[in-house]
CSV table of C-alpha atoms in Angstrom, one decimal:
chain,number,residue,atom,x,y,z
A,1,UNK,CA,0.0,0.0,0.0
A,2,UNK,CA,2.8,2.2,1.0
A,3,UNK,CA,4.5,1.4,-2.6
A,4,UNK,CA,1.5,2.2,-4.4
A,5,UNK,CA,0.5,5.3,-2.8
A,6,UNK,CA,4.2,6.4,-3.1
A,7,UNK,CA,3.4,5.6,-7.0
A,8,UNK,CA,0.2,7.6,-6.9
A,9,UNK,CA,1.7,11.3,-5.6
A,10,UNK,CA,4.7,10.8,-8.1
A,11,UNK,CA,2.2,10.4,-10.7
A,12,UNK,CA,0.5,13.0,-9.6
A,13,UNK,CA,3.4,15.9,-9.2
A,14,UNK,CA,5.1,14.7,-12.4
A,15,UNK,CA,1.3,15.1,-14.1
A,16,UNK,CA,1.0,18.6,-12.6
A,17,UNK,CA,4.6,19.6,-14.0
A,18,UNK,CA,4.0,17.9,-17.0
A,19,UNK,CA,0.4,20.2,-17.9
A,20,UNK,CA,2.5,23.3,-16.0
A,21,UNK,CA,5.1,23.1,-18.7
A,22,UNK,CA,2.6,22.8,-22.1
A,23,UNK,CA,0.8,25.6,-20.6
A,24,UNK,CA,4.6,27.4,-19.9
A,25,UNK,CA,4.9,26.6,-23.7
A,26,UNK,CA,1.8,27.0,-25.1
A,27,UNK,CA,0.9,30.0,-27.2
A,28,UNK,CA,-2.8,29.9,-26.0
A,29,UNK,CA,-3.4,32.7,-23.6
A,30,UNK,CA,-6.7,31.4,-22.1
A,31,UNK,CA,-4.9,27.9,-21.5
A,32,UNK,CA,-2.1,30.0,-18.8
A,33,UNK,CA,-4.9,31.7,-18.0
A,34,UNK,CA,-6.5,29.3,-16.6
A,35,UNK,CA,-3.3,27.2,-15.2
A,36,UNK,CA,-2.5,30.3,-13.8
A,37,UNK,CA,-5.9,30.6,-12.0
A,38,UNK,CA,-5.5,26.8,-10.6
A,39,UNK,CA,-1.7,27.4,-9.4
A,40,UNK,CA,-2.6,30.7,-7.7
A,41,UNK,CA,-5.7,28.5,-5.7
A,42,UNK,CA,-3.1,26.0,-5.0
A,43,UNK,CA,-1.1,28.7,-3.6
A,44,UNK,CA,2.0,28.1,-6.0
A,45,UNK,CA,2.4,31.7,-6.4
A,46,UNK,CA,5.9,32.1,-8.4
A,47,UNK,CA,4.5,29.3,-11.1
A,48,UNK,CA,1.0,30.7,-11.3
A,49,UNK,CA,3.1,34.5,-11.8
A,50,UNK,CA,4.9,33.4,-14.6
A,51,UNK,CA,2.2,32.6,-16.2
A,52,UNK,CA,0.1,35.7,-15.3
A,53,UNK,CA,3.0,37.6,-16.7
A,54,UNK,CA,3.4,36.2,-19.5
A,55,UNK,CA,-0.4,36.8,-20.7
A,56,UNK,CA,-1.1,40.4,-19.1
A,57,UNK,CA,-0.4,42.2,-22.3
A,58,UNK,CA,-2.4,40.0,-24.1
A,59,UNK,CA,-5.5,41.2,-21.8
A,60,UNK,CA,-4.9,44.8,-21.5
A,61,UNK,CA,-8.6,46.1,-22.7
A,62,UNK,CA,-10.1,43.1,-22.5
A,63,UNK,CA,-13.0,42.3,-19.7
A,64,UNK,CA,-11.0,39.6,-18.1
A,65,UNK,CA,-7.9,41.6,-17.3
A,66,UNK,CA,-9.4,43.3,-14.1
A,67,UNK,CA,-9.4,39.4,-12.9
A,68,UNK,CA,-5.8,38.9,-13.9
A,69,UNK,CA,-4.1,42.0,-13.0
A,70,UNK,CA,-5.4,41.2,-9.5
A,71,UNK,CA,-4.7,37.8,-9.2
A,72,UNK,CA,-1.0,38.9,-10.9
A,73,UNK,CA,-0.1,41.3,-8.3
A,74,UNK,CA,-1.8,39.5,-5.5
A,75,UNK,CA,1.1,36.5,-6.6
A,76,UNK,CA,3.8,39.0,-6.1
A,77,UNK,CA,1.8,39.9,-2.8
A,78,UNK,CA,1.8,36.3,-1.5
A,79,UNK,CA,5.6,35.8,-2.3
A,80,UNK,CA,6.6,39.0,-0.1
A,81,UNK,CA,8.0,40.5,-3.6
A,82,UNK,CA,6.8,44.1,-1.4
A,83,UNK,CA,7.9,46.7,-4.4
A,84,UNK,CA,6.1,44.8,-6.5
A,85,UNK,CA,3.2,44.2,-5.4
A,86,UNK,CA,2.9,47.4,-4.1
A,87,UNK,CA,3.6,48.8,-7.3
A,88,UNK,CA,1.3,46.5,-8.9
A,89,UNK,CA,-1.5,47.0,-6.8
A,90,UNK,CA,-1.5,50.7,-7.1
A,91,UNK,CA,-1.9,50.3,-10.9
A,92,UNK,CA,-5.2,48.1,-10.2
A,93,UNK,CA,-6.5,50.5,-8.6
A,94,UNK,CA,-5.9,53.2,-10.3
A,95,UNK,CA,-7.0,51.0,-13.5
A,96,UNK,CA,-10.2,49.9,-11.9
A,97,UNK,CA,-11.6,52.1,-9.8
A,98,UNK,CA,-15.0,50.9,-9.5
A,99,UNK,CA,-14.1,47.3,-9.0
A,100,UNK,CA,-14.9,45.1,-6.2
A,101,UNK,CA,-11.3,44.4,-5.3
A,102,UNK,CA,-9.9,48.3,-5.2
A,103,UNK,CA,-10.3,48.3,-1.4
A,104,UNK,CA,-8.3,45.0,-1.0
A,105,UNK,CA,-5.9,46.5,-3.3
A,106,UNK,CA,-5.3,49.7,-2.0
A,107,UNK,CA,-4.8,47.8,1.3
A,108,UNK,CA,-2.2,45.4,0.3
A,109,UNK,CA,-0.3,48.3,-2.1
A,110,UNK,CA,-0.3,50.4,1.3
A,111,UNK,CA,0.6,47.2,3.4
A,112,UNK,CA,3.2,46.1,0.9
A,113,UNK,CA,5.1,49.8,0.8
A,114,UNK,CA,4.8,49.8,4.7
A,115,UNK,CA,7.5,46.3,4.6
A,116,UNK,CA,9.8,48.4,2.7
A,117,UNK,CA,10.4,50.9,5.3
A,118,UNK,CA,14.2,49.9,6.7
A,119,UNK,CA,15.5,50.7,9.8
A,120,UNK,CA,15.2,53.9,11.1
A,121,UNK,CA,19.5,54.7,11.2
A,122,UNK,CA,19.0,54.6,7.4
A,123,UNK,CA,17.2,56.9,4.9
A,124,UNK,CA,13.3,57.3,4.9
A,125,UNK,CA,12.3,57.7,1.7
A,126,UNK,CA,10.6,54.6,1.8
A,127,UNK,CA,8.7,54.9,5.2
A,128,UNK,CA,7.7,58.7,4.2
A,129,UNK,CA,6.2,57.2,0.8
A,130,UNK,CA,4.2,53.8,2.8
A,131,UNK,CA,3.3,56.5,5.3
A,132,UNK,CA,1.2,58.7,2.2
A,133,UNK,CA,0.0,55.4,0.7
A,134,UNK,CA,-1.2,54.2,4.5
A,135,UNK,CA,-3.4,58.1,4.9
A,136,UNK,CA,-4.4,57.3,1.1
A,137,UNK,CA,-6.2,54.4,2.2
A,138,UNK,CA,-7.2,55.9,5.8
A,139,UNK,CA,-9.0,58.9,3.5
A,140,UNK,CA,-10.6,56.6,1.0
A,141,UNK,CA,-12.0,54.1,3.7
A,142,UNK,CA,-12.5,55.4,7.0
A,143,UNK,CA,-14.7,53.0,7.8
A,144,UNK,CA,-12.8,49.7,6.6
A,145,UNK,CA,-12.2,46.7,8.1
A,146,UNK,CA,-8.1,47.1,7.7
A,147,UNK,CA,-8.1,50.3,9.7
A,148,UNK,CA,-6.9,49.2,13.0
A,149,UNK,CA,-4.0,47.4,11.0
A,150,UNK,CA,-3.6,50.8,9.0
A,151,UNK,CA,-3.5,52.5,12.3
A,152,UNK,CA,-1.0,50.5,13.6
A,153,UNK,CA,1.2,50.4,10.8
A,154,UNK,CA,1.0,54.6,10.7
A,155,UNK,CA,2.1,54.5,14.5
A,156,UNK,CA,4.8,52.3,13.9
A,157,UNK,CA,6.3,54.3,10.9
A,158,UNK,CA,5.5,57.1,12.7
A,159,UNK,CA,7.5,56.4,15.6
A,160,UNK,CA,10.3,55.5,12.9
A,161,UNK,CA,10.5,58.7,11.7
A,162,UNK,CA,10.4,60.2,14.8
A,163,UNK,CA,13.2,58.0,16.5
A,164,UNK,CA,15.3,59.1,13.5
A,165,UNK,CA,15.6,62.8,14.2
A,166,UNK,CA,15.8,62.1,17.7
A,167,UNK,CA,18.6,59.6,17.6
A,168,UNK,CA,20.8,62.9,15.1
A,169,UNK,CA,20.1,65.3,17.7
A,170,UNK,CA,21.2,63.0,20.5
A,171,UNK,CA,24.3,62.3,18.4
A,172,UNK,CA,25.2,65.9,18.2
A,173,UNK,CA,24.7,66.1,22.2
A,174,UNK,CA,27.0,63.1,22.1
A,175,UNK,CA,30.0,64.3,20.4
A,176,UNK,CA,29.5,68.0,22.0
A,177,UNK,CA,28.0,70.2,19.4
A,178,UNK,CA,25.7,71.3,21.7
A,179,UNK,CA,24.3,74.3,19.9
A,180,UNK,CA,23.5,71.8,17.0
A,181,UNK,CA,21.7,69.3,19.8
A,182,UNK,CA,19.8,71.8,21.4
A,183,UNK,CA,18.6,73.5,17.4
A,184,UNK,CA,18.1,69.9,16.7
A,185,UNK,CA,16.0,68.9,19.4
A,186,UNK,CA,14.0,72.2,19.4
A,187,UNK,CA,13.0,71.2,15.7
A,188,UNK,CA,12.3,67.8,17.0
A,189,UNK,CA,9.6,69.3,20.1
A,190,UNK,CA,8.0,71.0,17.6
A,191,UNK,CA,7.6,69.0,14.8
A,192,UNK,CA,6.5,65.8,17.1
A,193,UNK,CA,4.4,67.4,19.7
A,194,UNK,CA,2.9,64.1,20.6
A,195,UNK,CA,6.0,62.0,20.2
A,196,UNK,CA,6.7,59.3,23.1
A,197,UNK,CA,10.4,60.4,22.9
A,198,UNK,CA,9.6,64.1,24.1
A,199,UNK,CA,10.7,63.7,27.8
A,200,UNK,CA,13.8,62.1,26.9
A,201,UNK,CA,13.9,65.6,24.6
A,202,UNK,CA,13.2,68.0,26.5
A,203,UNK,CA,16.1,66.6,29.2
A,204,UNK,CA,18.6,66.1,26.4
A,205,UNK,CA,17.9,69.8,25.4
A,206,UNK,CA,18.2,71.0,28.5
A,207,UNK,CA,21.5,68.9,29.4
A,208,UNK,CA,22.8,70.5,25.6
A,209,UNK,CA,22.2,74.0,27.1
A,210,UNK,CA,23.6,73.1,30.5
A,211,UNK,CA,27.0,71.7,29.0
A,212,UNK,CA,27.1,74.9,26.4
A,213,UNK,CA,26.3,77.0,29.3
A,214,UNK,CA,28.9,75.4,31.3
A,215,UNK,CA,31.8,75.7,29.0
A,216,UNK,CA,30.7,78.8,27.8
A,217,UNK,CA,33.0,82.1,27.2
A,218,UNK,CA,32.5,84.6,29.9
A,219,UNK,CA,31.1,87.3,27.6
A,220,UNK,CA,28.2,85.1,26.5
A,221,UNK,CA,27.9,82.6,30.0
A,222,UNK,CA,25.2,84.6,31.7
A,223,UNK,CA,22.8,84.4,28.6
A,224,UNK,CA,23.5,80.5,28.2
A,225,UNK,CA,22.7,80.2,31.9
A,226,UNK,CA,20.0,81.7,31.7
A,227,UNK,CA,18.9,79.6,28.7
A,228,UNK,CA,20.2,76.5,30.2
A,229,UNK,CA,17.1,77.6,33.5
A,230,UNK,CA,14.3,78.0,31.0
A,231,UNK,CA,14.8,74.4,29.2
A,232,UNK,CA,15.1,73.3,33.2
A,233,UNK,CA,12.1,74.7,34.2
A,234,UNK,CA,10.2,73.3,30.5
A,235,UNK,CA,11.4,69.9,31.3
A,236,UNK,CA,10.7,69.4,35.0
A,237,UNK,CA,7.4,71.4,34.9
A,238,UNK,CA,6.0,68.6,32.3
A,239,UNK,CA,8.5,65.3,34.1
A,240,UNK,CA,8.8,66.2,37.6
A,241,UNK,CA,8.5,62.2,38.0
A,242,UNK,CA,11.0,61.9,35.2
A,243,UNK,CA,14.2,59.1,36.0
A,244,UNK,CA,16.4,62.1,34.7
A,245,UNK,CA,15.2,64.6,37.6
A,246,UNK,CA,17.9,64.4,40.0
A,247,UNK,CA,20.3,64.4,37.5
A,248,UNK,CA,18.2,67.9,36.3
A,249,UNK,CA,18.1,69.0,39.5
A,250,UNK,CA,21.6,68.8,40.5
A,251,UNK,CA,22.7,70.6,36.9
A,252,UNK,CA,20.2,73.2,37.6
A,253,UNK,CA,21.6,73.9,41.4
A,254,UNK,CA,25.1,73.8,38.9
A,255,UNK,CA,23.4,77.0,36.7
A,256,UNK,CA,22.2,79.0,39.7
A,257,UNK,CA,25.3,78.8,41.6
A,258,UNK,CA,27.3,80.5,38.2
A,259,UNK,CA,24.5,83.1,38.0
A,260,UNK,CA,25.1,83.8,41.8
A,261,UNK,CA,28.1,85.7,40.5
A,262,UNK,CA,26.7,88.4,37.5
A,263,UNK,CA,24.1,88.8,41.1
A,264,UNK,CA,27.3,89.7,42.8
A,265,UNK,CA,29.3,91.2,40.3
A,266,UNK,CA,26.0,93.6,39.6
């Protein structure tokens, strides 16, 4: 029994190669069309895409390319080809904008360009374009079933994007170019008012003003201190529970002792 069933599934695979390969070879569009359609069900995505591809010119105009472009870029989907199907998608739906499938498109294009956002050290050209395509859907289906996953995608590029300028104007508190980290991380304050980075902003800013402040030359010191106070106050006022706020405090004891002396000197 074990022979003959071994017998049977070779018969079968080398069967379903066989008709794969007349219809790989055929020059009858409607016979890959319909291989294709059977491979795609049986989830063999890269055989039933070569097909697909092979045949999409052939359908361009005709009623049954709506069926095929989807099913085409819905391989490309399936095999995690992300600037493909992305790419691919986006043309359905800009193709067919009254078909049944243009939700489920826009969805995967957006969801596809969303996978090609890299880390966030490198550049964001990528997340800043799956972030437009992720609002596009937002605005053409508020209602949708695929919001809460476009919602979450849109927080998590978000917070990319956001963990990039950050992580530069932390850099430039890093290697002491302080007026560069504070510049930097007012941009950041405003540009990210809701950003879950901004107490671990406002304390870097403030440390970048204390250290300027600090090393500062005499003529401009008083000024910086007094700077170096204001970002002080800004941060504790909104994190007086923050894990920085000793540190803070003991800086900003630092700052009024120095401007205990223009008090003297005046």
């Amino acid at each position: 029994m074990k022979n003959l069933l071994y017998i049977l599934i070779t018969f079968l695979v080398f069967t379903s190669c066989s008709e794969y390969q007349k219809a790989l070879k055929s020059e009858d569009v409607a016979v890959k069309f319909t291989m294709g359609e059977k491979l795609y069900n049986d989830g063999k995505y890269n055989k039933a895409s070569r097909l697909f591809t092979q045949i999409v010119p052939a359908y361009r105009g005709k009623p049954q390319a709506e069926k095929l472009m989807f099913l085409d870029a819905d391989c490309y989907f399936q095999m995690e080809d992300h600037y493909l199907a992305g790419y691919r998608f986006e043309r359905f739906a800009s193709a067919y904008p009254r078909s049944e499938k243009v939700e489920e498109a826009y969805y995967k294009s957006a969801l596809s360009y969303a996978q090609l956002s890299p880390v966030y050290s490198k550049d964001q050209h990528d997340t800043d374009h799956a972030l437009e395509q992720l609002q596009l859907f937002a605005n053409l289906y508020p209602d949708s079933q695929y919001m809460p996953k476009i919602n979450e995608l849109v927080k998590e590029l978000q917070y990319k994007l956001e963990l990039k300028v950050y992580s530069i104007a932390k850099q430039y508190n890093h290697i002491s170019d302080f007026k560069a980290s504070i510049s930097s991380f007012d941009n950041f304050i405003a540009d990210f008012p809701g950003t879950t980075l901004r107490e671990k902003a406002l304390y870097y800013r403030f440390d970048s003003a204390y250290q300027l402040a600090m090393k500062s030359v005499e003529y401009k010191k008083e000024q910086r201190l007094n700077t170096a106070i204001t970002y002080y106050n800004n941060f504790k006022k909104t994190n007086p529970e923050s894990e920085f706020i000793k540190d803070a405090d003991k800086k900003a004891e630092d700052l009024k002792e120095q401007l205990e002396n223009y008090s003297t000197k005046s």
